[in-house]
mmCIF file of C-alpha atoms and ligand atoms in Angstrom:
data_model
loop_
_atom_site.group_PDB
_atom_site.id
_atom_site.type_symbol
_atom_site.label_atom_id
_atom_site.label_comp_id
_atom_site.label_asym_id
_atom_site.label_seq_id
_atom_site.Cartn_x
_atom_site.Cartn_y
_atom_site.Cartn_z
ATOM 1 C CA MET A 539 82.354 80.013 118.783
ATOM 2 C CA GLU A 540 84.891 80.479 116.063
ATOM 3 C CA GLU A 541 85.323 84.082 115.058
ATOM 4 C CA PHE A 542 85.305 84.712 111.321
ATOM 5 C CA ARG A 543 87.798 86.970 109.649
ATOM 6 C CA ALA A 544 87.942 88.500 106.158
ATOM 7 C CA PRO A 545 89.580 85.994 103.755
ATOM 8 C CA LYS A 546 93.338 86.124 103.311
ATOM 9 C CA GLY A 547 94.381 88.946 101.026
ATOM 10 C CA THR A 548 91.192 90.949 101.570
ATOM 11 C CA ARG A 549 90.334 93.627 104.068
ATOM 12 C CA ASP A 550 87.496 95.713 105.345
ATOM 13 C CA VAL A 551 87.537 99.472 104.922
ATOM 14 C CA LEU A 552 85.750 101.164 107.799
ATOM 15 C CA PRO A 553 85.093 104.806 108.664
ATOM 16 C CA PRO A 554 86.925 107.132 108.766
ATOM 17 C CA GLU A 555 89.208 105.570 106.117
ATOM 18 C CA SER A 556 86.238 104.745 103.919
ATOM 19 C CA ALA A 557 85.385 108.469 103.760
ATOM 20 C CA ARG A 558 88.745 109.001 102.117
ATOM 21 C CA TRP A 559 87.841 106.331 99.549
ATOM 22 C CA GLU A 560 84.580 108.082 98.834
ATOM 23 C CA ARG A 561 86.388 111.363 98.280
ATOM 24 C CA LEU A 562 88.924 109.674 96.017
ATOM 25 C CA VAL A 563 86.211 108.112 93.859
ATOM 26 C CA ALA A 564 84.336 111.438 93.730
ATOM 27 C CA LEU A 565 87.487 113.297 92.727
ATOM 28 C CA PHE A 566 88.223 110.738 90.015
ATOM 29 C CA ALA A 567 84.634 110.819 88.734
ATOM 30 C CA ALA A 568 84.603 114.612 88.582
ATOM 31 C CA ARG A 569 87.917 114.734 86.738
ATOM 32 C CA VAL A 570 87.056 112.120 84.087
ATOM 33 C CA GLU A 571 83.446 113.246 83.614
ATOM 34 C CA ARG A 572 84.759 116.730 82.776
ATOM 35 C CA ALA A 573 86.602 114.971 79.934
ATOM 36 C CA GLY A 574 83.437 113.317 78.621
ATOM 37 C CA PHE A 575 83.654 109.868 80.222
ATOM 38 C CA GLY A 576 80.453 108.242 81.515
ATOM 39 C CA LEU A 577 80.087 105.614 84.237
ATOM 40 C CA VAL A 578 79.767 101.971 83.149
ATOM 41 C CA LEU A 579 78.657 99.273 85.577
ATOM 42 C CA SER A 580 79.472 95.745 84.487
ATOM 43 C CA PRO A 581 79.260 92.395 86.307
ATOM 44 C CA LEU A 582 81.992 91.385 88.732
ATOM 45 C CA PHE A 583 82.164 88.023 86.942
ATOM 46 C CA GLU A 584 82.312 87.231 83.243
ATOM 47 C CA ASP A 585 82.563 84.231 80.959
ATOM 48 C CA VAL A 586 86.085 83.023 81.605
ATOM 49 C CA GLY A 587 86.779 83.347 77.865
ATOM 50 C CA VAL A 588 86.596 87.158 78.102
ATOM 51 C CA PHE A 589 89.906 86.962 79.933
ATOM 52 C CA THR A 590 91.549 83.796 78.638
ATOM 53 C CA ARG A 591 91.164 84.827 75.010
ATOM 54 C CA VAL A 592 93.197 87.985 75.530
ATOM 55 C CA GLY A 593 95.656 86.983 78.212
ATOM 56 C CA GLU A 594 96.737 83.378 77.728
ATOM 57 C CA GLY A 595 100.416 84.128 78.230
ATOM 58 C CA THR A 596 100.040 86.279 81.317
ATOM 59 C CA ASP A 597 100.321 85.489 85.004
ATOM 60 C CA VAL A 598 97.114 87.417 85.567
ATOM 61 C CA VAL A 599 95.157 84.848 83.560
ATOM 62 C CA ARG A 600 97.209 81.669 83.914
ATOM 63 C CA LYS A 601 97.946 81.712 87.624
ATOM 64 C CA GLU A 602 96.011 84.409 89.410
ATOM 65 C CA MET A 603 92.451 84.264 88.121
ATOM 66 C CA TYR A 604 89.549 83.281 90.354
ATOM 67 C CA ASP A 605 87.829 80.997 87.850
ATOM 68 C CA PHE A 606 85.073 78.589 88.700
ATOM 69 C CA ALA A 607 82.034 76.776 87.319
ATOM 70 C CA ASP A 608 78.655 77.975 88.572
ATOM 71 C CA LYS A 609 75.909 75.564 89.652
ATOM 72 C CA ASP A 610 74.989 74.943 86.007
ATOM 73 C CA GLY A 611 78.603 74.333 85.049
ATOM 74 C CA ARG A 612 79.123 77.666 83.236
ATOM 75 C CA PRO A 613 82.803 78.613 83.203
ATOM 76 C CA LEU A 614 83.101 82.010 84.888
ATOM 77 C CA ALA A 615 85.821 84.180 86.379
ATOM 78 C CA LEU A 616 85.841 87.068 88.823
ATOM 79 C CA ARG A 617 87.224 90.033 86.914
ATOM 80 C CA PRO A 618 91.023 90.127 87.265
ATOM 81 C CA GLU A 619 91.234 93.494 85.486
ATOM 82 C CA GLY A 620 88.952 96.247 84.290
ATOM 83 C CA THR A 621 89.477 96.693 80.564
ATOM 84 C CA ALA A 622 88.206 93.440 79.057
ATOM 85 C CA PRO A 623 84.766 93.689 80.773
ATOM 86 C CA VAL A 624 84.205 97.217 79.407
ATOM 87 C CA VAL A 625 85.274 96.160 75.909
ATOM 88 C CA ARG A 626 83.022 93.087 76.172
ATOM 89 C CA ALA A 627 80.129 95.426 77.095
ATOM 90 C CA TYR A 628 80.969 97.639 74.122
ATOM 91 C CA VAL A 629 80.966 94.628 71.772
ATOM 92 C CA GLN A 630 77.620 93.497 73.157
ATOM 93 C CA HIS A 631 75.799 96.863 73.077
ATOM 94 C CA ARG A 632 77.599 98.761 70.283
ATOM 95 C CA PRO A 633 77.105 102.264 71.719
ATOM 96 C CA PRO A 634 77.908 105.205 69.403
ATOM 97 C CA LEU A 635 81.607 105.911 68.939
ATOM 98 C CA PRO A 636 83.691 107.248 70.427
ATOM 99 C CA PHE A 637 82.598 105.328 73.516
ATOM 100 C CA LYS A 638 84.179 106.884 76.610
ATOM 101 C CA ALA A 639 83.574 104.934 79.799
ATOM 102 C CA TRP A 640 84.828 105.056 83.371
ATOM 103 C CA TYR A 641 84.453 102.541 86.154
ATOM 104 C CA ALA A 642 85.197 102.013 89.832
ATOM 105 C CA ALA A 643 85.213 98.324 90.705
ATOM 106 C CA PRO A 644 87.144 95.621 92.514
ATOM 107 C CA ASN A 645 89.478 93.250 90.692
ATOM 108 C CA PHE A 646 90.334 89.791 91.976
ATOM 109 C CA ARG A 647 93.714 88.108 91.695
ATOM 110 C CA TYR A 648 94.954 85.077 93.559
ATOM 111 C CA GLU A 649 98.450 86.337 94.298
ATOM 112 C CA ARG A 650 100.704 86.723 97.289
ATOM 113 C CA PRO A 651 99.346 89.564 99.410
ATOM 114 C CA GLN A 652 101.787 92.414 100.034
ATOM 115 C CA ALA A 653 101.676 96.113 100.840
ATOM 116 C CA GLY A 654 99.070 97.774 98.661
ATOM 117 C CA ARG A 655 98.286 94.523 96.874
ATOM 118 C CA TYR A 656 95.257 92.528 97.844
ATOM 119 C CA ARG A 657 93.408 89.562 96.385
ATOM 120 C CA GLN A 658 90.490 91.923 96.062
ATOM 121 C CA HIS A 659 91.842 95.285 95.059
ATOM 122 C CA HIS A 660 89.960 98.296 93.825
ATOM 123 C CA GLN A 661 90.495 100.035 90.568
ATOM 124 C CA LEU A 662 89.421 103.307 89.022
ATOM 125 C CA GLY A 663 89.732 103.404 85.269
ATOM 126 C CA VAL A 664 88.684 104.813 81.926
ATOM 127 C CA GLU A 665 88.388 103.270 78.465
ATOM 128 C CA ALA A 666 87.939 105.194 75.200
ATOM 129 C CA LEU A 667 86.992 103.214 72.103
ATOM 130 C CA GLY A 668 86.577 104.199 68.507
ATOM 131 C CA THR A 669 89.585 106.238 67.388
ATOM 132 C CA ASP A 670 93.297 105.721 66.974
ATOM 133 C CA ASP A 671 93.989 109.470 66.940
ATOM 134 C CA PRO A 672 97.200 109.988 68.950
ATOM 135 C CA ASP A 673 95.667 113.131 70.474
ATOM 136 C CA LEU A 674 93.358 110.774 72.374
ATOM 137 C CA ASP A 675 96.389 108.885 73.713
ATOM 138 C CA ALA A 676 97.851 112.157 74.942
ATOM 139 C CA GLU A 677 94.559 113.183 76.541
ATOM 140 C CA VAL A 678 94.077 109.824 78.267
ATOM 141 C CA VAL A 679 97.640 109.760 79.610
ATOM 142 C CA ALA A 680 97.264 113.372 80.761
ATOM 143 C CA LEU A 681 94.017 112.449 82.493
ATOM 144 C CA ALA A 682 95.765 109.809 84.624
ATOM 145 C CA TRP A 683 98.486 112.337 85.396
ATOM 146 C CA SER A 684 95.861 114.935 86.399
ATOM 147 C CA VAL A 685 94.215 112.542 88.840
ATOM 148 C CA ALA A 686 97.552 112.106 90.622
ATOM 149 C CA ARG A 687 97.957 115.896 90.695
ATOM 150 C CA ASP A 688 94.408 116.403 91.989
ATOM 151 C CA LEU A 689 95.324 114.152 94.913
ATOM 152 C CA GLY A 690 98.256 116.407 95.700
ATOM 153 C CA LEU A 691 100.883 113.827 94.699
ATOM 154 C CA ALA A 692 104.071 115.637 93.696
ATOM 155 C CA ARG A 693 106.516 112.759 93.370
ATOM 156 C CA VAL A 694 105.050 110.861 90.428
ATOM 157 C CA ASP A 695 106.984 109.712 87.366
ATOM 158 C CA LEU A 696 105.249 109.068 84.077
ATOM 159 C CA VAL A 697 106.910 106.533 81.778
ATOM 160 C CA LEU A 698 105.826 105.686 78.241
ATOM 161 C CA ASN A 699 106.690 103.122 75.634
ATOM 162 C CA SER A 700 105.275 102.038 72.303
ATOM 163 C CA LEU A 701 104.712 98.346 71.671
ATOM 164 C CA GLY A 702 104.117 98.666 67.933
ATOM 165 C CA ASP A 703 101.315 96.936 66.075
ATOM 166 C CA ASP A 704 100.673 93.894 63.884
ATOM 167 C CA ALA A 705 102.816 95.389 61.141
ATOM 168 C CA CYS A 706 106.005 95.861 63.121
ATOM 169 C CA ARG A 707 105.715 93.730 66.243
ATOM 170 C CA PRO A 708 106.395 90.306 64.652
ATOM 171 C CA ALA A 709 109.850 91.430 63.464
ATOM 172 C CA TYR A 710 110.541 92.942 66.872
ATOM 173 C CA LEU A 711 109.503 89.739 68.647
ATOM 174 C CA ASP A 712 111.833 87.771 66.378
ATOM 175 C CA ALA A 713 114.716 90.042 67.356
ATOM 176 C CA LEU A 714 113.806 89.742 71.046
ATOM 177 C CA ARG A 715 113.481 85.951 70.799
ATOM 178 C CA ALA A 716 116.917 85.708 69.196
ATOM 179 C CA HIS A 717 118.364 87.847 71.991
ATOM 180 C CA LEU A 718 116.732 85.657 74.657
ATOM 181 C CA ALA A 719 117.620 82.374 72.935
ATOM 182 C CA ALA A 720 121.292 83.318 73.166
ATOM 183 C CA ARG A 721 120.879 83.952 76.919
ATOM 184 C CA VAL A 722 118.340 81.321 77.880
ATOM 185 C CA ASP A 723 120.591 79.885 80.603
ATOM 186 C CA GLN A 724 120.735 83.256 82.333
ATOM 187 C CA LEU A 725 116.929 83.639 82.640
ATOM 188 C CA CYS A 726 114.900 82.884 85.763
ATOM 189 C CA ASP A 727 113.463 79.369 86.089
ATOM 190 C CA GLU A 728 110.047 80.406 84.865
ATOM 191 C CA HIS A 729 111.169 82.319 81.799
ATOM 192 C CA ARG A 730 113.746 79.764 80.720
ATOM 193 C CA ALA A 731 110.735 77.616 79.842
ATOM 194 C CA THR A 732 108.388 80.302 78.469
ATOM 195 C CA ALA A 733 110.656 82.920 76.854
ATOM 196 C CA ALA A 734 110.254 81.519 73.342
ATOM 197 C CA ALA A 735 106.445 81.496 73.524
ATOM 198 C CA HIS A 736 105.997 84.820 75.391
ATOM 199 C CA PRO A 737 109.171 86.862 75.013
ATOM 200 C CA LEU A 738 107.616 90.189 76.100
ATOM 201 C CA ARG A 739 106.878 88.751 79.533
ATOM 202 C CA VAL A 740 110.620 88.442 80.148
ATOM 203 C CA LEU A 741 110.979 92.239 79.872
ATOM 204 C CA ASP A 742 108.295 92.543 82.537
ATOM 205 C CA CYS A 743 110.070 90.120 84.903
ATOM 206 C CA LYS A 744 111.455 91.728 88.060
ATOM 207 C CA ARG A 745 113.806 88.863 88.977
ATOM 208 C CA PRO A 746 117.459 89.906 88.801
ATOM 209 C CA GLU A 747 118.409 87.111 86.337
ATOM 210 C CA CYS A 748 115.920 88.308 83.732
ATOM 211 C CA VAL A 749 116.597 91.987 84.417
ATOM 212 C CA SER A 750 120.304 91.555 83.721
ATOM 213 C CA ALA A 751 119.803 89.222 80.734
ATOM 214 C CA THR A 752 117.590 91.849 79.072
ATOM 215 C CA GLY A 753 119.663 94.916 79.946
ATOM 216 C CA ASP A 754 120.766 95.294 76.328
ATOM 217 C CA ALA A 755 117.740 93.617 74.741
ATOM 218 C CA PRO A 756 116.303 95.095 71.527
ATOM 219 C CA ARG A 757 113.909 97.971 72.218
ATOM 220 C CA THR A 758 110.425 98.127 70.707
ATOM 221 C CA VAL A 759 110.875 101.828 69.924
ATOM 222 C CA ASP A 760 113.791 100.966 67.616
ATOM 223 C CA HIS A 761 111.629 98.528 65.637
ATOM 224 C CA LEU A 762 108.489 100.597 65.025
ATOM 225 C CA CYS A 763 107.071 100.862 61.510
ATOM 226 C CA ALA A 764 106.598 104.371 60.091
ATOM 227 C CA ASP A 765 102.955 104.548 61.186
ATOM 228 C CA CYS A 766 103.719 103.504 64.757
ATOM 229 C CA ALA A 767 106.737 105.791 64.982
ATOM 230 C CA GLY A 768 104.658 108.723 63.714
ATOM 231 C CA HIS A 769 101.877 107.878 66.179
ATOM 232 C CA PHE A 770 104.256 107.714 69.139
ATOM 233 C CA ASP A 771 105.884 110.974 68.119
ATOM 234 C CA ARG A 772 102.485 112.718 68.082
ATOM 235 C CA VAL A 773 101.659 111.305 71.536
ATOM 236 C CA GLY A 774 104.902 112.715 72.908
ATOM 237 C CA ARG A 775 104.281 116.097 71.341
ATOM 238 C CA GLY A 776 100.704 116.105 72.605
ATOM 239 C CA LEU A 777 101.878 115.504 76.171
ATOM 240 C CA ALA A 778 104.467 118.247 75.828
ATOM 241 C CA ALA A 779 101.740 120.621 74.617
ATOM 242 C CA LEU A 780 99.658 119.711 77.681
ATOM 243 C CA GLY A 781 102.618 120.318 79.973
ATOM 244 C CA VAL A 782 102.847 116.707 81.143
ATOM 245 C CA PRO A 783 106.429 115.550 81.757
ATOM 246 C CA TRP A 784 107.301 111.973 80.792
ATOM 247 C CA ARG A 785 110.239 109.783 79.894
ATOM 248 C CA LEU A 786 110.710 106.722 77.742
ATOM 249 C CA ASP A 787 110.935 103.331 79.457
ATOM 250 C CA PRO A 788 111.845 100.822 76.735
ATOM 251 C CA ARG A 789 111.214 97.898 79.133
ATOM 252 C CA LEU A 790 107.622 98.874 79.801
ATOM 253 C CA VAL A 791 105.412 96.136 78.334
ATOM 254 C CA ARG A 792 102.687 95.835 81.027
ATOM 255 C CA GLY A 793 101.320 92.555 82.309
ATOM 256 C CA LEU A 794 98.663 91.868 79.684
ATOM 257 C CA ASP A 795 99.048 90.710 76.091
ATOM 258 C CA TYR A 796 96.506 92.902 74.344
ATOM 259 C CA TYR A 797 98.371 96.190 74.420
ATOM 260 C CA THR A 798 99.462 97.818 71.147
ATOM 261 C CA ARG A 799 101.332 101.058 70.502
ATOM 262 C CA THR A 800 101.171 103.508 73.417
ATOM 263 C CA THR A 801 101.648 101.990 76.856
ATOM 264 C CA PHE A 802 102.292 103.937 80.041
ATOM 265 C CA GLU A 803 102.656 103.737 83.783
ATOM 266 C CA LEU A 804 102.600 106.160 86.705
ATOM 267 C CA LYS A 805 105.110 105.458 89.450
ATOM 268 C CA ALA A 806 105.098 107.026 92.895
ATOM 269 C CA SER A 807 108.713 107.582 93.840
ATOM 270 C CA ALA A 808 107.730 107.933 97.504
ATOM 271 C CA LEU A 809 106.997 104.178 97.512
ATOM 272 C CA GLU A 810 109.423 101.259 97.233
ATOM 273 C CA SER A 811 110.009 100.242 93.643
ATOM 274 C CA ALA A 812 108.373 96.814 94.001
ATOM 275 C CA GLN A 813 105.057 98.468 94.778
ATOM 276 C CA ASN A 814 105.306 101.935 93.291
ATOM 277 C CA GLY A 815 103.013 101.432 90.289
ATOM 278 C CA ILE A 816 99.944 103.535 91.061
ATOM 279 C CA GLY A 817 98.353 103.283 87.631
ATOM 280 C CA GLY A 818 98.906 102.529 84.029
ATOM 281 C CA GLY A 819 97.368 101.514 80.777
ATOM 282 C CA GLY A 820 97.696 101.812 77.070
ATOM 283 C CA ARG A 821 96.255 101.273 73.659
ATOM 284 C CA TYR A 822 94.614 97.965 72.737
ATOM 285 C CA ASP A 823 93.603 98.246 69.101
ATOM 286 C CA ASN A 824 92.949 94.489 68.654
ATOM 287 C CA LEU A 825 90.991 93.806 71.825
ATOM 288 C CA ALA A 826 87.445 94.431 70.550
ATOM 289 C CA GLU A 827 88.067 92.110 67.620
ATOM 290 C CA ALA A 828 89.557 89.461 69.905
ATOM 291 C CA LEU A 829 86.292 89.585 71.887
ATOM 292 C CA GLY A 830 84.204 89.021 68.768
ATOM 293 C CA GLY A 831 83.449 92.642 67.877
ATOM 294 C CA PRO A 832 84.277 94.829 64.897
ATOM 295 C CA PRO A 833 87.834 96.148 64.685
ATOM 296 C CA THR A 834 87.734 99.108 67.096
ATOM 297 C CA PRO A 835 90.810 100.883 68.392
ATOM 298 C CA GLY A 836 90.849 101.807 72.048
ATOM 299 C CA ILE A 837 92.944 103.109 74.919
ATOM 300 C CA GLY A 838 92.487 103.295 78.657
ATOM 301 C CA PHE A 839 94.076 103.165 82.069
ATOM 302 C CA GLY A 840 93.439 101.849 85.547
ATOM 303 C CA MET A 841 94.588 103.184 88.910
ATOM 304 C CA GLY A 842 94.685 101.137 92.093
ATOM 305 C CA VAL A 843 92.851 102.765 94.996
ATOM 306 C CA GLU A 844 94.975 101.065 97.669
ATOM 307 C CA ARG A 845 98.244 102.037 95.974
ATOM 308 C CA LEU A 846 97.096 105.611 95.367
ATOM 309 C CA LEU A 847 96.255 106.005 99.044
ATOM 310 C CA LEU A 848 99.586 104.438 100.074
ATOM 311 C CA ALA A 849 101.346 106.983 97.860
ATOM 312 C CA CYS A 850 99.280 109.768 99.437
ATOM 313 C CA ASP A 851 100.250 108.519 102.905
ATOM 314 C CA ALA A 852 103.918 108.460 101.903
ATOM 315 C CA GLU A 853 103.738 112.062 100.694
ATOM 316 C CA GLY A 854 101.390 113.294 103.431
ATOM 317 C CA ALA A 855 98.880 114.231 100.722
ATOM 318 C CA PHE A 856 95.099 113.909 100.447
ATOM 319 C CA ALA A 857 94.304 113.768 104.143
ATOM 320 C CA GLY A 858 91.040 112.180 105.131
ATOM 321 C CA PRO A 859 88.100 114.453 105.771
ATOM 322 C CA GLY A 860 87.569 115.704 109.319
ATOM 323 C CA GLY A 861 84.540 114.518 111.242
ATOM 324 C CA ALA A 862 81.712 112.556 109.705
ATOM 325 C CA VAL A 863 79.298 115.229 110.929
ATOM 326 C CA ASP A 864 79.631 118.957 111.657
ATOM 327 C CA VAL A 865 77.251 119.121 114.576
ATOM 328 C CA TRP A 866 76.669 116.944 117.647
ATOM 329 C CA VAL A 867 73.462 117.436 119.579
ATOM 330 C CA VAL A 868 73.782 116.947 123.339
ATOM 331 C CA ASP A 869 70.434 116.487 125.047
ATOM 332 C CA THR A 870 70.070 115.759 128.786
ATOM 333 C CA THR A 871 66.289 116.129 128.792
ATOM 334 C CA GLY A 872 65.438 112.679 127.495
ATOM 335 C CA GLY A 873 66.428 112.671 123.827
ATOM 336 C CA SER A 874 63.358 113.902 121.966
ATOM 337 C CA ALA A 875 64.811 117.429 121.663
ATOM 338 C CA ALA A 876 67.976 115.926 120.117
ATOM 339 C CA MET A 877 65.935 113.871 117.683
ATOM 340 C CA ALA A 878 63.948 116.899 116.490
ATOM 341 C CA LEU A 879 66.972 119.192 116.272
ATOM 342 C CA ALA A 880 69.128 116.640 114.433
ATOM 343 C CA ALA A 881 66.295 116.033 111.950
ATOM 344 C CA GLU A 882 65.925 119.788 111.313
ATOM 345 C CA LEU A 883 69.659 120.189 110.779
ATOM 346 C CA ARG A 884 69.793 117.242 108.377
ATOM 347 C CA GLU A 885 66.853 118.669 106.405
ATOM 348 C CA ALA A 886 68.795 121.935 106.178
ATOM 349 C CA GLY A 887 71.755 120.058 104.703
ATOM 350 C CA VAL A 888 73.912 120.023 107.839
ATOM 351 C CA GLY A 889 75.578 116.765 108.977
ATOM 352 C CA ALA A 890 74.340 116.120 112.507
ATOM 353 C CA ASP A 891 74.381 113.231 114.951
ATOM 354 C CA ARG A 892 73.610 112.585 118.612
ATOM 355 C CA SER A 893 74.013 110.066 121.411
ATOM 356 C CA PHE A 894 71.376 107.500 122.258
ATOM 357 C CA GLY A 895 70.282 105.758 125.422
ATOM 358 C CA GLY A 896 69.905 108.755 127.781
ATOM 359 C CA ARG A 897 73.603 109.039 128.594
ATOM 360 C CA SER A 898 75.174 111.596 130.923
ATOM 361 C CA MET A 899 76.220 115.062 129.754
ATOM 362 C CA LYS A 900 79.856 114.024 130.176
ATOM 363 C CA ALA A 901 79.433 110.872 128.065
ATOM 364 C CA GLN A 902 77.612 112.827 125.362
ATOM 365 C CA PHE A 903 80.397 115.419 125.191
ATOM 366 C CA LYS A 904 82.933 112.623 124.939
ATOM 367 C CA ALA A 905 81.034 111.239 121.955
ATOM 368 C CA ALA A 906 80.877 114.747 120.441
ATOM 369 C CA ASP A 907 84.658 115.033 120.797
ATOM 370 C CA ARG A 908 85.282 111.646 119.212
ATOM 371 C CA SER A 909 82.994 112.467 116.268
ATOM 372 C CA GLY A 910 85.166 115.386 115.198
ATOM 373 C CA ALA A 911 82.105 117.657 115.037
ATOM 374 C CA ARG A 912 82.916 121.369 115.028
ATOM 375 C CA LEU A 913 79.867 122.430 117.000
ATOM 376 C CA ALA A 914 77.937 120.914 119.878
ATOM 377 C CA LEU A 915 74.344 122.017 120.424
ATOM 378 C CA VAL A 916 73.322 121.573 124.047
ATOM 379 C CA VAL A 917 69.772 121.169 125.270
ATOM 380 C CA GLY A 918 69.650 120.862 129.070
ATOM 381 C CA ASP A 919 66.856 121.609 131.542
ATOM 382 C CA ARG A 920 67.557 125.344 131.486
ATOM 383 C CA GLU A 921 67.570 125.545 127.667
ATOM 384 C CA ALA A 922 64.425 123.430 127.466
ATOM 385 C CA SER A 923 62.533 125.719 129.847
ATOM 386 C CA GLU A 924 63.819 128.925 128.217
ATOM 387 C CA GLY A 925 63.284 127.762 124.629
ATOM 388 C CA THR A 926 66.993 128.142 123.811
ATOM 389 C CA VAL A 927 69.972 126.051 122.679
ATOM 390 C CA THR A 928 73.599 126.507 123.765
ATOM 391 C CA VAL A 929 75.957 126.475 120.763
ATOM 392 C CA ARG A 930 79.450 125.402 121.752
ATOM 393 C CA ASP A 931 82.499 125.628 119.485
ATOM 394 C CA MET A 932 84.295 122.332 120.105
ATOM 395 C CA ARG A 933 87.728 123.738 119.274
ATOM 396 C CA THR A 934 87.710 127.010 121.202
ATOM 397 C CA GLY A 935 85.153 126.130 123.869
ATOM 398 C CA ASP A 936 83.310 129.431 123.163
ATOM 399 C CA GLN A 937 79.584 129.251 123.855
ATOM 400 C CA GLU A 938 76.543 131.321 123.009
ATOM 401 C CA VAL A 939 72.907 130.857 123.890
ATOM 402 C CA VAL A 940 70.583 131.072 120.885
ATOM 403 C CA ALA A 941 66.797 131.029 120.571
ATOM 404 C CA ARG A 942 65.594 127.556 119.556
ATOM 405 C CA ASP A 943 63.829 128.983 116.477
ATOM 406 C CA LEU A 944 67.030 130.546 115.182
ATOM 407 C CA VAL A 945 69.532 127.821 115.953
ATOM 408 C CA VAL A 946 69.508 126.134 112.536
ATOM 409 C CA ASP A 947 70.238 129.489 110.861
ATOM 410 C CA VAL A 948 72.978 130.272 113.371
ATOM 411 C CA VAL A 949 74.606 126.871 112.738
ATOM 412 C CA GLY A 950 74.442 127.530 108.989
ATOM 413 C CA MET A 951 76.342 130.792 109.473
ATOM 414 C CA ARG A 952 78.909 129.298 111.824
ATOM 415 C CA LEU A 953 79.888 126.345 109.599
HETATM 416 ZN ZN1 ZN B 1171 111.990 85.976 84.634
HETATM 417 ZN ZN1 ZN B 1172 103.813 99.424 63.576
#
């Protein structure tokens, strides 16, 4: 029989690695919930228009989206990113503002798989809708920074840019288009054709032709209107007040079209530059309107779980938890003593497991070792007849014999 494998660009996450994922999500949830964000669960697929309306010029939407018609012919797409679904949910339900949401969900992109980049990748993110106060920008950027710090990442660079708004961006785009038109022959094949329609995408291009042709391109920050310049200045001062170090990256435009004003990215310098983006986001003051809602400013960020863990590996940070359970019950008297003892321990809040199938003492100790449990509780013929349990420290090998009635309390004190 043919053996099935996970589809190209996807992978399974099994224990013990999955325990590290759980801890990462829990750490993220705790951090953002302390800042007033609440969990939002939205469908993994949406009307394809939720994405095409806001990202026509982007690779994410044009080339990489998993779009399909369902059995009734409805045009749908698996979510390629996390922001538009949350904003769509906001537009639909109109919760009170400010609306501060967080999510943990997979995104789907049909792209070439590489290290830390999968066709199904997992994202943690927040979105805050309802105010354009630059203090919120500073808080949201600082939140992403804090998550990286919570993980123990030390080598993270924070870069910011401002993309302006409807008042100042058209003039900037004209200046950028003029710059690119004079260098159109130097651009990569793709952008030679699309630079006039989507000039910002050229700044995002990593191919050497486009990088060198835009080395002296006009910078958004030099073309901001007074409102946008004042906003960006307050964001920078807010971050300074929060003790978050950052630097300007005038090329930072991000891969989606809906961003306005503040945009930012976190880069792990322990990773190679092609894959060092561990998170990023920005302000999207026109997105709610583009999705049919009332004009509602917003800002958010997303962080890739796979990339974050790669960065942790590269820095030796955020090690996985030890064993799945703290206690392994070894029972050579048939198994019913192990079942009762494990149940009692679990009721008392202690992680406990055991072997099945009446295996030998040696095999059960081998399983205890492999589990990473700190203590083994042994019930053999002698213990069974005496009404005792032998408590063995798996690291030191020290043993003590404890009355059966007291063993759960003793374990509680030892752990
Ligand atoms: Zn290019
Ligand atoms: Zn402006």
